[in-house]
PDB file of C-alpha atoms in Angstrom:
ATOM      1  CA  MET N   1       0.000   0.000   0.000  1.00  0.00           C
ATOM      2  CA  ALA N   2       1.355   3.393  -0.966  1.00  0.00           C
ATOM      3  CA  ILE N   3       0.851   6.390   1.309  1.00  0.00           C
ATOM      4  CA  LEU N   4       0.737  10.022   0.216  1.00  0.00           C
ATOM      5  CA  ASN N   5       1.523  12.582   2.911  1.00  0.00           C
ATOM      6  CA  VAL N   6      -0.127  15.887   1.966  1.00  0.00           C
ATOM      7  CA  SER N   7       0.829  19.140   3.639  1.00  0.00           C
ATOM      8  CA  LEU N   8      -1.625  22.050   3.321  1.00  0.00           C
ATOM      9  CA  ARG N   9      -0.904  25.780   3.536  1.00  0.00           C
ATOM     10  CA  GLY N  10      -3.707  28.303   3.786  1.00  0.00           C
ATOM     11  CA  THR N  11      -4.732  31.135   1.419  1.00  0.00           C
ATOM     12  CA  ALA N  12      -2.591  30.115  -1.551  1.00  0.00           C
ATOM     13  CA  ALA N  13      -4.107  29.148  -4.892  1.00  0.00           C
ATOM     14  CA  SER N  14      -5.114  25.511  -5.113  1.00  0.00           C
ATOM     15  CA  THR N  15      -2.911  24.819  -8.072  1.00  0.00           C
ATOM     16  CA  SER N  16       0.264  23.060  -8.950  1.00  0.00           C
ATOM     17  CA  SER N  17       3.250  24.883 -10.389  1.00  0.00           C
ATOM     18  CA  SER N  18       3.762  24.766 -14.122  1.00  0.00           C
ATOM     19  CA  SER N  19       7.391  23.933 -13.429  1.00  0.00           C
ATOM     20  CA  LEU N  20       6.254  20.538 -12.166  1.00  0.00           C
ATOM     21  CA  PRO N  21       5.381  17.732 -14.570  1.00  0.00           C
ATOM     22  CA  SER N  22       1.807  16.563 -14.814  1.00  0.00           C
ATOM     23  CA  TRP N  23       1.167  13.292 -12.994  1.00  0.00           C
ATOM     24  CA  PRO N  24      -1.274  10.634 -14.153  1.00  0.00           C
ATOM     25  CA  HIS N  25      -4.628  10.319 -12.416  1.00  0.00           C
ATOM     26  CA  LEU N  26      -4.992   7.405 -10.037  1.00  0.00           C
ATOM     27  CA  SER N  27      -8.148   5.445 -10.651  1.00  0.00           C
ATOM     28  CA  ASN N  28      -8.242   4.032  -7.114  1.00  0.00           C
ATOM     29  CA  SER N  29      -7.592   7.266  -5.255  1.00  0.00           C
ATOM     30  CA  VAL N  30      -9.470   7.848  -2.022  1.00  0.00           C
ATOM     31  CA  PRO N  31     -11.038  11.302  -1.357  1.00  0.00           C
ATOM     32  CA  PHE N  32      -9.973  13.090   1.801  1.00  0.00           C
ATOM     33  CA  SER N  33     -11.013  16.297   3.543  1.00  0.00           C
ATOM     34  CA  LEU N  34      -8.972  19.440   4.140  1.00  0.00           C
ATOM     35  CA  SER N  35      -7.712  20.224   7.607  1.00  0.00           C
ATOM     36  CA  LYS N  36      -4.962  22.221   9.200  1.00  0.00           C
ATOM     37  CA  LYS N  37      -3.131  18.980  10.066  1.00  0.00           C
ATOM     38  CA  PRO N  38      -1.178  16.853   7.613  1.00  0.00           C
ATOM     39  CA  VAL N  39      -3.483  14.403   5.854  1.00  0.00           C
ATOM     40  CA  ILE N  40      -2.558  10.839   5.001  1.00  0.00           C
ATOM     41  CA  ALA N  41      -4.188   9.521   1.847  1.00  0.00           C
ATOM     42  CA  LYS N  42      -3.769   5.781   1.324  1.00  0.00           C
ATOM     43  CA  PHE N  43      -3.868   4.222  -2.122  1.00  0.00           C
ATOM     44  CA  PRO N  44      -3.912   0.395  -2.025  1.00  0.00           C
ATOM     45  CA  ASN N  45      -1.825  -1.413  -4.619  1.00  0.00           C
ATOM     46  CA  THR N  46      -0.751   1.872  -6.166  1.00  0.00           C
ATOM     47  CA  THR N  47       2.651   3.363  -6.831  1.00  0.00           C
ATOM     48  CA  ILE N  48       2.681   7.086  -6.127  1.00  0.00           C
ATOM     49  CA  LEU N  49       4.919   9.160  -8.365  1.00  0.00           C
ATOM     50  CA  SER N  50       5.518  12.635  -7.103  1.00  0.00           C
ATOM     51  CA  PRO N  51       8.283  15.209  -7.392  1.00  0.00           C
ATOM     52  CA  PRO N  52      10.264  15.883  -4.204  1.00  0.00           C
ATOM     53  CA  LYS N  53       8.788  18.264  -1.644  1.00  0.00           C
ATOM     54  CA  LEU N  54       5.484  18.549  -3.507  1.00  0.00           C
ATOM     55  CA  ARG N  55       2.957  20.588  -1.528  1.00  0.00           C
ATOM     56  CA  LEU N  56      -0.727  20.863  -2.284  1.00  0.00           C
ATOM     57  CA  GLN N  57      -2.021  24.306  -1.365  1.00  0.00           C
ATOM     58  CA  ALA N  58      -5.627  24.945  -0.356  1.00  0.00           C
ATOM     59  CA  SER N  59      -7.552  28.064  -1.272  1.00  0.00           C
ATOM     60  CA  PHE N  60      -9.929  29.188   1.448  1.00  0.00           C
ATOM     61  CA  GLY N  61     -10.992  32.546  -0.018  1.00  0.00           C
ATOM     62  CA  LYS N  62     -12.996  33.450  -3.092  1.00  0.00           C
ATOM     63  CA  LYS N  63     -10.237  35.527  -4.644  1.00  0.00           C
ATOM     64  CA  THR N  64      -6.556  34.635  -4.611  1.00  0.00           C
ATOM     65  CA  ARG N  65      -3.809  36.072  -6.755  1.00  0.00           C
ATOM     66  CA  ALA N  66      -2.795  33.950  -9.704  1.00  0.00           C
ATOM     67  CA  SER N  67       0.559  32.283  -9.138  1.00  0.00           C
ATOM     68  CA  LEU N  68       3.531  33.275 -11.269  1.00  0.00           C
ATOM     69  CA  SER N  69       3.434  29.866 -12.892  1.00  0.00           C
ATOM     70  CA  ALA N  70      -0.133  30.650 -14.006  1.00  0.00           C
ATOM     71  CA  THR N  71      -1.125  27.014 -13.772  1.00  0.00           C
ATOM     72  CA  MET N  72      -4.595  27.451 -12.369  1.00  0.00           C
ATOM     73  CA  ALA N  73      -6.156  24.395 -13.951  1.00  0.00           C
ATOM     74  CA  THR N  74      -6.302  20.896 -12.568  1.00  0.00           C
ATOM     75  CA  GLY N  75      -3.947  18.398 -14.121  1.00  0.00           C
ATOM     76  CA  GLY N  76      -6.623  16.156 -15.631  1.00  0.00           C
ATOM     77  CA  GLN N  77      -7.422  16.133 -19.318  1.00  0.00           C
ATOM     78  CA  GLU N  78     -10.994  17.213 -19.931  1.00  0.00           C
ATOM     79  CA  VAL N  79     -13.039  15.098 -22.317  1.00  0.00           C
ATOM     80  CA  LEU N  80     -14.254  17.580 -24.912  1.00  0.00           C
ATOM     81  CA  PRO N  81     -17.772  17.139 -26.315  1.00  0.00           C
ATOM     82  CA  PRO N  82     -18.334  17.053 -30.087  1.00  0.00           C
ATOM     83  CA  ALA N  83     -19.363  20.257 -31.820  1.00  0.00           C
ATOM     84  CA  LEU N  84     -23.095  20.705 -32.334  1.00  0.00           C
ATOM     85  CA  THR N  85     -24.385  21.092 -35.893  1.00  0.00           C
ATOM     86  CA  SER N  86     -27.603  22.055 -37.630  1.00  0.00           C
ATOM     87  CA  THR N  87     -28.976  18.582 -36.924  1.00  0.00           C
ATOM     88  CA  SER N  88     -28.115  18.627 -33.220  1.00  0.00           C
ATOM     89  CA  ASP N  89     -30.722  19.105 -30.527  1.00  0.00           C
ATOM     90  CA  PRO N  90     -30.209  22.055 -28.180  1.00  0.00           C
ATOM     91  CA  PRO N  91     -29.321  21.539 -24.530  1.00  0.00           C
ATOM     92  CA  THR N  92     -32.043  22.125 -21.972  1.00  0.00           C
ATOM     93  CA  LEU N  93     -31.783  25.915 -21.902  1.00  0.00           C
ATOM     94  CA  PHE N  94     -32.100  28.107 -18.824  1.00  0.00           C
ATOM     95  CA  ASP N  95     -32.303  25.195 -16.415  1.00  0.00           C
ATOM     96  CA  GLY N  96     -29.924  26.705 -13.882  1.00  0.00           C
ATOM     97  CA  LYS N  97     -26.740  25.325 -15.426  1.00  0.00           C
ATOM     98  CA  THR N  98     -23.957  27.580 -16.622  1.00  0.00           C
ATOM     99  CA  ARG N  99     -22.870  26.977 -20.205  1.00  0.00           C
ATOM    100  CA  LEU N 100     -20.088  28.457 -22.304  1.00  0.00           C
ATOM    101  CA  TYR N 101     -20.848  28.314 -26.027  1.00  0.00           C
ATOM    102  CA  ILE N 102     -17.642  28.206 -28.054  1.00  0.00           C
ATOM    103  CA  SER N 103     -16.065  27.001 -31.252  1.00  0.00           C
ATOM    104  CA  TYR N 104     -12.878  24.992 -30.905  1.00  0.00           C
ATOM    105  CA  GLN N 105     -11.405  26.904 -33.852  1.00  0.00           C
ATOM    106  CA  CYS N 106     -12.336  30.443 -32.783  1.00  0.00           C
ATOM    107  CA  PRO N 107      -9.655  32.553 -31.028  1.00  0.00           C
ATOM    108  CA  TYR N 108     -12.280  34.836 -29.493  1.00  0.00           C
ATOM    109  CA  ALA N 109     -14.065  31.872 -27.957  1.00  0.00           C
ATOM    110  CA  GLN N 110     -10.721  30.498 -26.828  1.00  0.00           C
ATOM    111  CA  ARG N 111     -10.272  33.544 -24.607  1.00  0.00           C
ATOM    112  CA  ALA N 112     -13.340  32.659 -22.542  1.00  0.00           C
ATOM    113  CA  TRP N 113     -12.386  28.988 -22.549  1.00  0.00           C
ATOM    114  CA  ILE N 114      -8.938  29.800 -21.126  1.00  0.00           C
ATOM    115  CA  ALA N 115     -10.442  32.037 -18.437  1.00  0.00           C
ATOM    116  CA  ARG N 116     -12.845  29.283 -17.429  1.00  0.00           C
ATOM    117  CA  ASN N 117      -9.978  26.804 -17.120  1.00  0.00           C
ATOM    118  CA  CYS N 118      -7.731  29.228 -15.240  1.00  0.00           C
ATOM    119  CA  LYS N 119     -10.447  29.701 -12.634  1.00  0.00           C
ATOM    120  CA  GLY N 120     -10.729  25.927 -12.257  1.00  0.00           C
ATOM    121  CA  LEU N 121     -14.352  25.943 -13.417  1.00  0.00           C
ATOM    122  CA  GLU N 122     -14.351  22.871 -15.642  1.00  0.00           C
ATOM    123  CA  GLU N 123     -17.056  21.267 -13.500  1.00  0.00           C
ATOM    124  CA  ASN N 124     -19.025  24.495 -13.007  1.00  0.00           C
ATOM    125  CA  ILE N 125     -19.208  25.843 -16.551  1.00  0.00           C
ATOM    126  CA  GLN N 126     -20.239  23.348 -19.206  1.00  0.00           C
ATOM    127  CA  LEU N 127     -18.642  23.672 -22.636  1.00  0.00           C
ATOM    128  CA  VAL N 128     -21.093  23.685 -25.550  1.00  0.00           C
ATOM    129  CA  PRO N 129     -19.091  23.706 -28.794  1.00  0.00           C
ATOM    130  CA  ILE N 130     -20.783  24.963 -31.952  1.00  0.00           C
ATOM    131  CA  ASP N 131     -19.822  24.081 -35.514  1.00  0.00           C
ATOM    132  CA  LEU N 132     -19.613  27.537 -37.093  1.00  0.00           C
ATOM    133  CA  GLN N 133     -19.690  26.071 -40.600  1.00  0.00           C
ATOM    134  CA  ASP N 134     -22.936  24.257 -39.879  1.00  0.00           C
ATOM    135  CA  ARG N 135     -24.317  26.082 -36.874  1.00  0.00           C
ATOM    136  CA  PRO N 136     -27.707  25.059 -35.476  1.00  0.00           C
ATOM    137  CA  ALA N 137     -30.587  27.463 -36.034  1.00  0.00           C
ATOM    138  CA  TRP N 138     -31.658  27.225 -32.402  1.00  0.00           C
ATOM    139  CA  TYR N 139     -28.440  28.916 -31.290  1.00  0.00           C
ATOM    140  CA  LYS N 140     -29.460  32.213 -32.899  1.00  0.00           C
ATOM    141  CA  GLU N 141     -33.161  31.816 -32.207  1.00  0.00           C
ATOM    142  CA  LYS N 142     -33.045  30.694 -28.587  1.00  0.00           C
ATOM    143  CA  VAL N 143     -29.583  31.343 -27.159  1.00  0.00           C
ATOM    144  CA  TYR N 144     -27.704  34.303 -28.624  1.00  0.00           C
ATOM    145  CA  PRO N 145     -29.300  36.387 -31.422  1.00  0.00           C
ATOM    146  CA  PRO N 146     -25.960  37.844 -32.656  1.00  0.00           C
ATOM    147  CA  ASN N 147     -25.194  34.220 -33.584  1.00  0.00           C
ATOM    148  CA  LYS N 148     -21.525  34.512 -32.607  1.00  0.00           C
ATOM    149  CA  VAL N 149     -19.269  32.785 -30.118  1.00  0.00           C
ATOM    150  CA  PRO N 150     -18.394  32.954 -27.350  1.00  0.00           C
ATOM    151  CA  SER N 151     -21.498  33.416 -25.261  1.00  0.00           C
ATOM    152  CA  LEU N 152     -22.167  32.518 -21.648  1.00  0.00           C
ATOM    153  CA  GLU N 153     -25.477  31.267 -20.264  1.00  0.00           C
ATOM    154  CA  HIS N 154     -25.490  32.154 -16.561  1.00  0.00           C
ATOM    155  CA  ASN N 155     -28.281  32.945 -14.118  1.00  0.00           C
ATOM    156  CA  ASN N 156     -30.852  32.531 -16.923  1.00  0.00           C
ATOM    157  CA  LYS N 157     -29.211  35.228 -19.029  1.00  0.00           C
ATOM    158  CA  VAL N 158     -26.820  35.067 -21.979  1.00  0.00           C
ATOM    159  CA  LYS N 159     -23.859  37.402 -22.359  1.00  0.00           C
ATOM    160  CA  GLY N 160     -21.383  37.751 -25.204  1.00  0.00           C
ATOM    161  CA  GLU N 161     -18.216  39.515 -26.446  1.00  0.00           C
ATOM    162  CA  SER N 162     -14.983  37.798 -25.502  1.00  0.00           C
ATOM    163  CA  LEU N 163     -13.259  40.616 -23.605  1.00  0.00           C
ATOM    164  CA  ASP N 164     -16.415  41.267 -21.606  1.00  0.00           C
ATOM    165  CA  LEU N 165     -16.808  37.575 -20.862  1.00  0.00           C
ATOM    166  CA  ILE N 166     -13.302  37.016 -19.501  1.00  0.00           C
ATOM    167  CA  ARG N 167     -13.861  39.913 -17.099  1.00  0.00           C
ATOM    168  CA  TYR N 168     -17.270  38.513 -16.150  1.00  0.00           C
ATOM    169  CA  ILE N 169     -15.917  35.014 -15.527  1.00  0.00           C
ATOM    170  CA  ASP N 170     -13.125  36.427 -13.392  1.00  0.00           C
ATOM    171  CA  SER N 171     -15.405  38.613 -11.253  1.00  0.00           C
ATOM    172  CA  HIS N 172     -18.466  36.366 -10.897  1.00  0.00           C
ATOM    173  CA  PHE N 173     -16.920  32.984 -10.148  1.00  0.00           C
ATOM    174  CA  GLU N 174     -14.626  31.571  -7.502  1.00  0.00           C
ATOM    175  CA  GLY N 175     -10.995  30.903  -8.293  1.00  0.00           C
ATOM    176  CA  PRO N 176      -7.686  32.754  -8.599  1.00  0.00           C
ATOM    177  CA  SER N 177      -8.064  36.433  -9.437  1.00  0.00           C
ATOM    178  CA  LEU N 178      -6.951  37.198 -12.973  1.00  0.00           C
ATOM    179  CA  PHE N 179      -6.853  40.983 -12.679  1.00  0.00           C
ATOM    180  CA  PRO N 180      -4.264  42.913 -10.630  1.00  0.00           C
ATOM    181  CA  ASP N 181      -4.920  44.985  -7.528  1.00  0.00           C
ATOM    182  CA  ASP N 182      -2.019  47.348  -8.217  1.00  0.00           C
ATOM    183  CA  PRO N 183      -3.378  50.610  -9.717  1.00  0.00           C
ATOM    184  CA  ALA N 184      -0.482  51.013 -12.162  1.00  0.00           C
ATOM    185  CA  LYS N 185      -0.957  47.492 -13.452  1.00  0.00           C
ATOM    186  CA  ARG N 186      -4.719  47.931 -13.732  1.00  0.00           C
ATOM    187  CA  GLU N 187      -4.251  51.080 -15.800  1.00  0.00           C
ATOM    188  CA  PHE N 188      -1.750  49.362 -18.108  1.00  0.00           C
ATOM    189  CA  ALA N 189      -4.047  46.348 -18.377  1.00  0.00           C
ATOM    190  CA  GLU N 190      -6.852  48.552 -19.675  1.00  0.00           C
ATOM    191  CA  GLU N 191      -4.503  50.069 -22.252  1.00  0.00           C
ATOM    192  CA  LEU N 192      -3.397  46.641 -23.458  1.00  0.00           C
ATOM    193  CA  LEU N 193      -6.922  45.253 -23.607  1.00  0.00           C
ATOM    194  CA  SER N 194      -8.024  48.268 -25.639  1.00  0.00           C
ATOM    195  CA  TYR N 195      -5.170  47.656 -28.076  1.00  0.00           C
ATOM    196  CA  THR N 196      -6.042  44.033 -28.886  1.00  0.00           C
ATOM    197  CA  ASP N 197      -8.267  44.809 -31.882  1.00  0.00           C
ATOM    198  CA  SER N 198      -5.752  47.236 -33.380  1.00  0.00           C
ATOM    199  CA  PHE N 199      -2.974  44.706 -32.919  1.00  0.00           C
ATOM    200  CA  ASN N 200      -4.929  41.917 -34.587  1.00  0.00           C
ATOM    201  CA  LYS N 201      -5.986  44.118 -37.501  1.00  0.00           C
ATOM    202  CA  SER N 202      -2.396  45.195 -38.137  1.00  0.00           C
ATOM    203  CA  VAL N 203      -1.227  41.602 -38.336  1.00  0.00           C
ATOM    204  CA  PHE N 204      -4.187  40.462 -40.435  1.00  0.00           C
ATOM    205  CA  THR N 205      -3.549  43.292 -42.896  1.00  0.00           C
ATOM    206  CA  SER N 206       0.101  42.318 -43.200  1.00  0.00           C
ATOM    207  CA  PHE N 207      -0.866  38.728 -43.998  1.00  0.00           C
ATOM    208  CA  LYS N 208      -3.232  39.873 -46.742  1.00  0.00           C
ATOM    209  CA  GLU N 209      -0.747  42.281 -48.294  1.00  0.00           C
ATOM    210  CA  ASP N 210       2.191  39.873 -48.170  1.00  0.00           C
ATOM    211  CA  ARG N 211       4.411  42.272 -46.274  1.00  0.00           C
ATOM    212  CA  THR N 212       4.371  40.730 -42.818  1.00  0.00           C
ATOM    213  CA  GLU N 213       7.707  41.952 -41.498  1.00  0.00           C
ATOM    214  CA  ALA N 214       7.277  45.533 -42.673  1.00  0.00           C
ATOM    215  CA  ALA N 215       3.614  45.925 -41.755  1.00  0.00           C
ATOM    216  CA  ALA N 216       3.412  43.823 -38.593  1.00  0.00           C
ATOM    217  CA  GLY N 217       6.874  44.506 -37.202  1.00  0.00           C
ATOM    218  CA  ALA N 218       5.700  47.624 -35.347  1.00  0.00           C
ATOM    219  CA  ALA N 219       2.806  45.704 -33.803  1.00  0.00           C
ATOM    220  CA  PHE N 220       5.076  42.947 -32.508  1.00  0.00           C
ATOM    221  CA  ASP N 221       7.559  45.572 -31.290  1.00  0.00           C
ATOM    222  CA  TYR N 222       4.716  47.089 -29.261  1.00  0.00           C
ATOM    223  CA  ILE N 223       4.113  43.680 -27.662  1.00  0.00           C
ATOM    224  CA  GLU N 224       7.824  43.332 -26.862  1.00  0.00           C
ATOM    225  CA  THR N 225       7.866  46.769 -25.230  1.00  0.00           C
ATOM    226  CA  ALA N 226       4.712  45.978 -23.253  1.00  0.00           C
ATOM    227  CA  LEU N 227       6.259  42.769 -21.938  1.00  0.00           C
ATOM    228  CA  SER N 228       9.247  44.779 -20.720  1.00  0.00           C
ATOM    229  CA  LYS N 229       7.278  47.141 -18.474  1.00  0.00           C
ATOM    230  CA  PHE N 230       7.106  44.996 -15.330  1.00  0.00           C
ATOM    231  CA  GLU N 231      10.010  42.928 -14.085  1.00  0.00           C
ATOM    232  CA  ASP N 232       8.212  40.660 -11.592  1.00  0.00           C
ATOM    233  CA  GLY N 233       7.451  37.980 -14.169  1.00  0.00           C
ATOM    234  CA  PRO N 234       7.396  37.111 -17.881  1.00  0.00           C
ATOM    235  CA  PHE N 235       3.776  38.120 -18.511  1.00  0.00           C
ATOM    236  CA  PHE N 236       2.290  41.428 -19.646  1.00  0.00           C
ATOM    237  CA  LEU N 237       1.652  42.589 -16.085  1.00  0.00           C
ATOM    238  CA  GLY N 238       4.511  40.604 -14.605  1.00  0.00           C
ATOM    239  CA  THR N 239       2.146  38.000 -13.209  1.00  0.00           C
ATOM    240  CA  PHE N 240      -0.380  36.123 -15.317  1.00  0.00           C
ATOM    241  CA  SER N 241      -3.621  38.007 -15.994  1.00  0.00           C
ATOM    242  CA  LEU N 242      -6.573  38.571 -18.305  1.00  0.00           C
ATOM    243  CA  VAL N 243      -4.235  40.444 -20.639  1.00  0.00           C
ATOM    244  CA  ASP N 244      -2.299  37.270 -21.400  1.00  0.00           C
ATOM    245  CA  ILE N 245      -5.589  35.464 -21.985  1.00  0.00           C
ATOM    246  CA  ALA N 246      -6.702  38.171 -24.422  1.00  0.00           C
ATOM    247  CA  TYR N 247      -3.567  37.960 -26.567  1.00  0.00           C
ATOM    248  CA  ALA N 248      -2.693  34.259 -26.332  1.00  0.00           C
ATOM    249  CA  PRO N 249      -5.150  32.808 -28.903  1.00  0.00           C
ATOM    250  CA  PHE N 250      -4.003  35.233 -31.586  1.00  0.00           C
ATOM    251  CA  LEU N 251      -0.271  35.015 -30.927  1.00  0.00           C
ATOM    252  CA  GLU N 252      -0.721  31.233 -30.941  1.00  0.00           C
ATOM    253  CA  ARG N 253      -1.902  31.541 -34.551  1.00  0.00           C
ATOM    254  CA  PHE N 254       0.368  34.353 -35.724  1.00  0.00           C
ATOM    255  CA  GLN N 255       3.603  32.639 -34.709  1.00  0.00           C
ATOM    256  CA  PRO N 256       3.418  29.393 -36.757  1.00  0.00           C
ATOM    257  CA  PHE N 257       1.794  31.017 -39.801  1.00  0.00           C
ATOM    258  CA  SER N 258       4.379  33.805 -39.929  1.00  0.00           C
ATOM    259  CA  LEU N 259       7.211  31.321 -39.554  1.00  0.00           C
ATOM    260  CA  GLU N 260       6.055  28.683 -42.038  1.00  0.00           C
ATOM    261  CA  VAL N 261       4.338  30.763 -44.700  1.00  0.00           C
ATOM    262  CA  LYS N 262       5.916  34.208 -44.421  1.00  0.00           C
ATOM    263  CA  LYS N 263       9.347  32.958 -43.277  1.00  0.00           C
ATOM    264  CA  TYR N 264       9.247  35.544 -40.524  1.00  0.00           C
ATOM    265  CA  ASP N 265      10.052  34.643 -36.909  1.00  0.00           C
ATOM    266  CA  ILE N 266       8.089  37.041 -34.717  1.00  0.00           C
ATOM    267  CA  THR N 267      10.273  36.212 -31.686  1.00  0.00           C
ATOM    268  CA  ALA N 268      13.576  37.000 -33.434  1.00  0.00           C
ATOM    269  CA  GLY N 269      15.140  39.977 -31.676  1.00  0.00           C
ATOM    270  CA  ARG N 270      12.267  39.964 -29.177  1.00  0.00           C
ATOM    271  CA  PRO N 271      13.481  38.009 -26.132  1.00  0.00           C
ATOM    272  CA  LYS N 272      10.556  39.060 -23.945  1.00  0.00           C
ATOM    273  CA  LEU N 273       8.063  37.688 -26.438  1.00  0.00           C
ATOM    274  CA  ALA N 274      10.069  34.463 -26.731  1.00  0.00           C
ATOM    275  CA  ALA N 275      10.054  34.100 -22.934  1.00  0.00           C
ATOM    276  CA  TRP N 276       6.309  34.782 -22.857  1.00  0.00           C
ATOM    277  CA  PHE N 277       5.657  31.978 -25.356  1.00  0.00           C
ATOM    278  CA  GLU N 278       7.844  29.618 -23.354  1.00  0.00           C
ATOM    279  CA  LYS N 279       5.978  30.318 -20.121  1.00  0.00           C
ATOM    280  CA  MET N 280       2.517  30.287 -21.688  1.00  0.00           C
ATOM    281  CA  ASN N 281       3.177  26.913 -23.287  1.00  0.00           C
ATOM    282  CA  LYS N 282       3.648  25.480 -19.793  1.00  0.00           C
ATOM    283  CA  ASN N 283       0.302  26.786 -18.581  1.00  0.00           C
ATOM    284  CA  LEU N 284      -2.010  23.780 -18.208  1.00  0.00           C
ATOM    285  CA  ALA N 285      -5.192  25.852 -18.356  1.00  0.00           C
ATOM    286  CA  TYR N 286      -4.112  27.313 -21.688  1.00  0.00           C
ATOM    287  CA  LYS N 287      -2.627  24.093 -23.077  1.00  0.00           C
ATOM    288  CA  LYS N 288      -6.007  22.380 -22.790  1.00  0.00           C
ATOM    289  CA  THR N 289      -7.413  24.872 -25.325  1.00  0.00           C
ATOM    290  CA  ARG N 290      -4.577  24.847 -27.855  1.00  0.00           C
ATOM    291  CA  ARG N 291      -5.038  23.601 -31.377  1.00  0.00           C
ATOM    292  CA  ASP N 292      -2.544  21.688 -33.486  1.00  0.00           C
ATOM    293  CA  PRO N 293      -0.220  24.332 -35.017  1.00  0.00           C
ATOM    294  CA  LYS N 294      -0.460  22.596 -38.399  1.00  0.00           C
ATOM    295  CA  GLU N 295      -4.234  22.908 -38.270  1.00  0.00           C
ATOM    296  CA  LEU N 296      -3.936  26.624 -37.461  1.00  0.00           C
ATOM    297  CA  VAL N 297      -1.514  27.209 -40.322  1.00  0.00           C
ATOM    298  CA  GLU N 298      -3.792  25.449 -42.805  1.00  0.00           C
ATOM    299  CA  SER N 299      -6.739  27.500 -41.593  1.00  0.00           C
ATOM    300  CA  TYR N 300      -4.844  30.755 -42.132  1.00  0.00           C
ATOM    301  CA  LYS N 301      -3.649  29.589 -45.546  1.00  0.00           C
ATOM    302  CA  ARG N 302      -7.258  29.142 -46.622  1.00  0.00           C
ATOM    303  CA  ARG N 303      -8.150  32.499 -45.157  1.00  0.00           C
ATOM    304  CA  PHE N 304      -5.330  34.675 -46.471  1.00  0.00           C
ATOM    305  CA  LEU N 305      -3.685  32.908 -49.400  1.00  0.00           C
ATOM    306  CA  ALA N 306      -6.941  32.005 -51.142  1.00  0.00           C
ATOM    307  CA  GLN N 307      -7.712  35.722 -51.529  1.00  0.00           C
ATOM    308  CA  LYS N 308      -4.808  36.291 -53.887  1.00  0.00           C
TER     309      LYS N 308
END
């Protein structure tokens, strides 16, 4: 019989560091309750693999600051439901459950999906993926008239717009806080969030006009400068925040397409951006939402190269 000795420390986020490897789930694990004393969890006929000095930290408050590692999600791999099409029946709407309507391919929807995962809300907010190429009529008629994703069904109401939703998820649900308390960081966060559309448009335009380095270079330089403002971590505000969530889905797509198709490395000469990618790619909450880079490149090829 293997024995796991768990030591708990109060008020810290209930997450594991991204610097630690993910450990497989144990099918015969035994649930145990939190207490201020060390807890012994016994797993019969099981070999426990754990890194040295691993501590599980309990969160006793509604809001806790996101750790520098930004690994707010649980280590388990979520089983993703299939996308609903025009022939799919709708879920039972407005029955008290909270649902996040997304598309697996949409970067705007990915923002809300990341925020949900970072808050550890996989069991509280149900994913409802929509096939945007064959979307069901009931989505527009009964759920969200703008007929876009993401949208959030919560408290018998439906809200939309990705930047609004990540703020809403952060402020209305339990889990690590994703927005800073520091006034200077809050002000800079607002500036960066306001810039997201301009940034994306600059890069999209460069892809269409086949002059990525010349047209998009200034936009990526802005990102590099922004990442240099705070020295207490590799993220936009030093520590992980909603700003990183807002930019991540788009940078995830821009990087491989620019490199493979445009032969332009957006991290070259931009060490802060390179470090940001490295740290983000270790974030479990984000990794669960990532698409295959080859799939993203092919999608952008159809979008931008087919127009020529």
